XYZ file of C-alpha atoms in Angstrom:
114
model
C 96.990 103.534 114.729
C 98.093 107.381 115.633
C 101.149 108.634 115.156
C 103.432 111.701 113.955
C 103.381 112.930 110.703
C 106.107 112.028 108.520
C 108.200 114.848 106.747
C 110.436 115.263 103.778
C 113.077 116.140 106.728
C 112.618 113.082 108.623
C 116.186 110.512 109.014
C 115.491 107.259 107.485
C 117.814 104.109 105.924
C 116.695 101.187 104.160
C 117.401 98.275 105.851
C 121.147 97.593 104.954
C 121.468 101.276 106.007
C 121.930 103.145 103.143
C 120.019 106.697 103.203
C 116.537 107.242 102.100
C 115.429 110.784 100.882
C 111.988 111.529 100.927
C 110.883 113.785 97.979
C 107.514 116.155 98.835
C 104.512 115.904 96.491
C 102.770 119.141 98.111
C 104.816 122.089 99.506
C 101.764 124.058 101.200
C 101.037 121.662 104.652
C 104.076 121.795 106.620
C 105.364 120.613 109.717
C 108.248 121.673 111.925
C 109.240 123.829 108.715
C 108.819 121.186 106.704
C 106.563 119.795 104.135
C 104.428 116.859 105.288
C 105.074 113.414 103.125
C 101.939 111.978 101.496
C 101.302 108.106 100.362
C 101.757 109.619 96.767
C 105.245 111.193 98.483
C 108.300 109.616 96.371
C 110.886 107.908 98.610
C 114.359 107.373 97.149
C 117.790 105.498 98.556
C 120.989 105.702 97.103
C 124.239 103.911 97.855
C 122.493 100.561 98.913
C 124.974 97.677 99.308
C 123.114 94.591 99.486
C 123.828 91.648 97.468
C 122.307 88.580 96.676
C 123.899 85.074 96.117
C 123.747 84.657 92.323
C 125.689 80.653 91.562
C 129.890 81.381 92.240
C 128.870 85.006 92.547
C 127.303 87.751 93.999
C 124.465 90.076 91.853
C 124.257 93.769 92.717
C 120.597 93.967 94.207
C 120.482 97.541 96.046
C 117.853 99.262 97.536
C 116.263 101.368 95.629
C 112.838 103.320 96.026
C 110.667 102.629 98.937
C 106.772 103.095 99.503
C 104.366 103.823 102.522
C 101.935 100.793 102.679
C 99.707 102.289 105.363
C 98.756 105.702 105.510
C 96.600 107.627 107.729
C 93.081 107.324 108.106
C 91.506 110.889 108.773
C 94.619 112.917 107.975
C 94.346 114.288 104.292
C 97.272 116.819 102.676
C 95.862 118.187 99.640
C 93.187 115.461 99.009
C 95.913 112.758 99.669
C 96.289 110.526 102.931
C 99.017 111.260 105.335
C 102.297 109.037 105.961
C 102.655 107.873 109.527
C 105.435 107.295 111.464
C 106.338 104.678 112.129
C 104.202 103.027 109.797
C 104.787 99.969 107.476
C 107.088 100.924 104.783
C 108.478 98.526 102.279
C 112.100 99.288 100.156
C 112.293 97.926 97.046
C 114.954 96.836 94.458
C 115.108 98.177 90.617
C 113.093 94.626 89.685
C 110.848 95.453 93.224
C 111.706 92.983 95.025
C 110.635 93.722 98.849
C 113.822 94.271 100.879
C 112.397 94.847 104.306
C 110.859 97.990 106.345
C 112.887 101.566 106.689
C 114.358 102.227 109.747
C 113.113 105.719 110.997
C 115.679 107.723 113.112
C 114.547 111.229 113.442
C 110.864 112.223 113.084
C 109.168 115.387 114.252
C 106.714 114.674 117.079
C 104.625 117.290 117.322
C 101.401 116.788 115.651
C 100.092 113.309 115.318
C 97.700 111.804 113.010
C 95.487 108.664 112.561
């Protein structure tokens, strides 16, 4: 499925719309300035406030890292495949628990990938 290629400048949230900051595992492809994210590319969120239901109370269970689950197909950055927007993307609490997709705001949209 083609789409752009995602960057470490793109505007993403996790699903309870906390911020998620992509971290770049190559700095020599870039696009639009910036460098291109890879399926090995780290993907951090901070300030998460989602909850869960724990008996009388509520347990802390933020968002916390996220990961690409599809990459591209014939894109490669430095031997690794490409992240696609808007491809499936999973964020994660500190025990992993799946939290839902990232939302995707702002992504370049000049060169696209498969």
């Amino acid at each position: 499925m083609p789409g752009p290629l995602l960057h470490v400048g793109a505007v993403a949230s996790c699903p309870h719309a906390a911020p998620a900051n992509i971290l770049p595992s190559q700095a020599r492809v870039l696009v639009s300035g910036q460098p291109v994210a890879t399926i090995s590319s780290q993907i951090m969120i901070a300030g998460c406030p989602f909850q869960i239901p724990a008996g009388p109370a509520m347990k802390p269970s933020p968002c916390l890292t996220a990961k690409w689950l599809m990459p591209a197909v014939r894109v490669l950055v430095m031997g690794q495949p490409a992240a696609l927007a808007p491809g499936p993307s999973l964020a994660q609490s500190p025990e992993q628990i799946p939290q839902g997709p990232l939302i995707l705001s702002v992504v370049q949209a000049r060169v696209i990938g498969t």
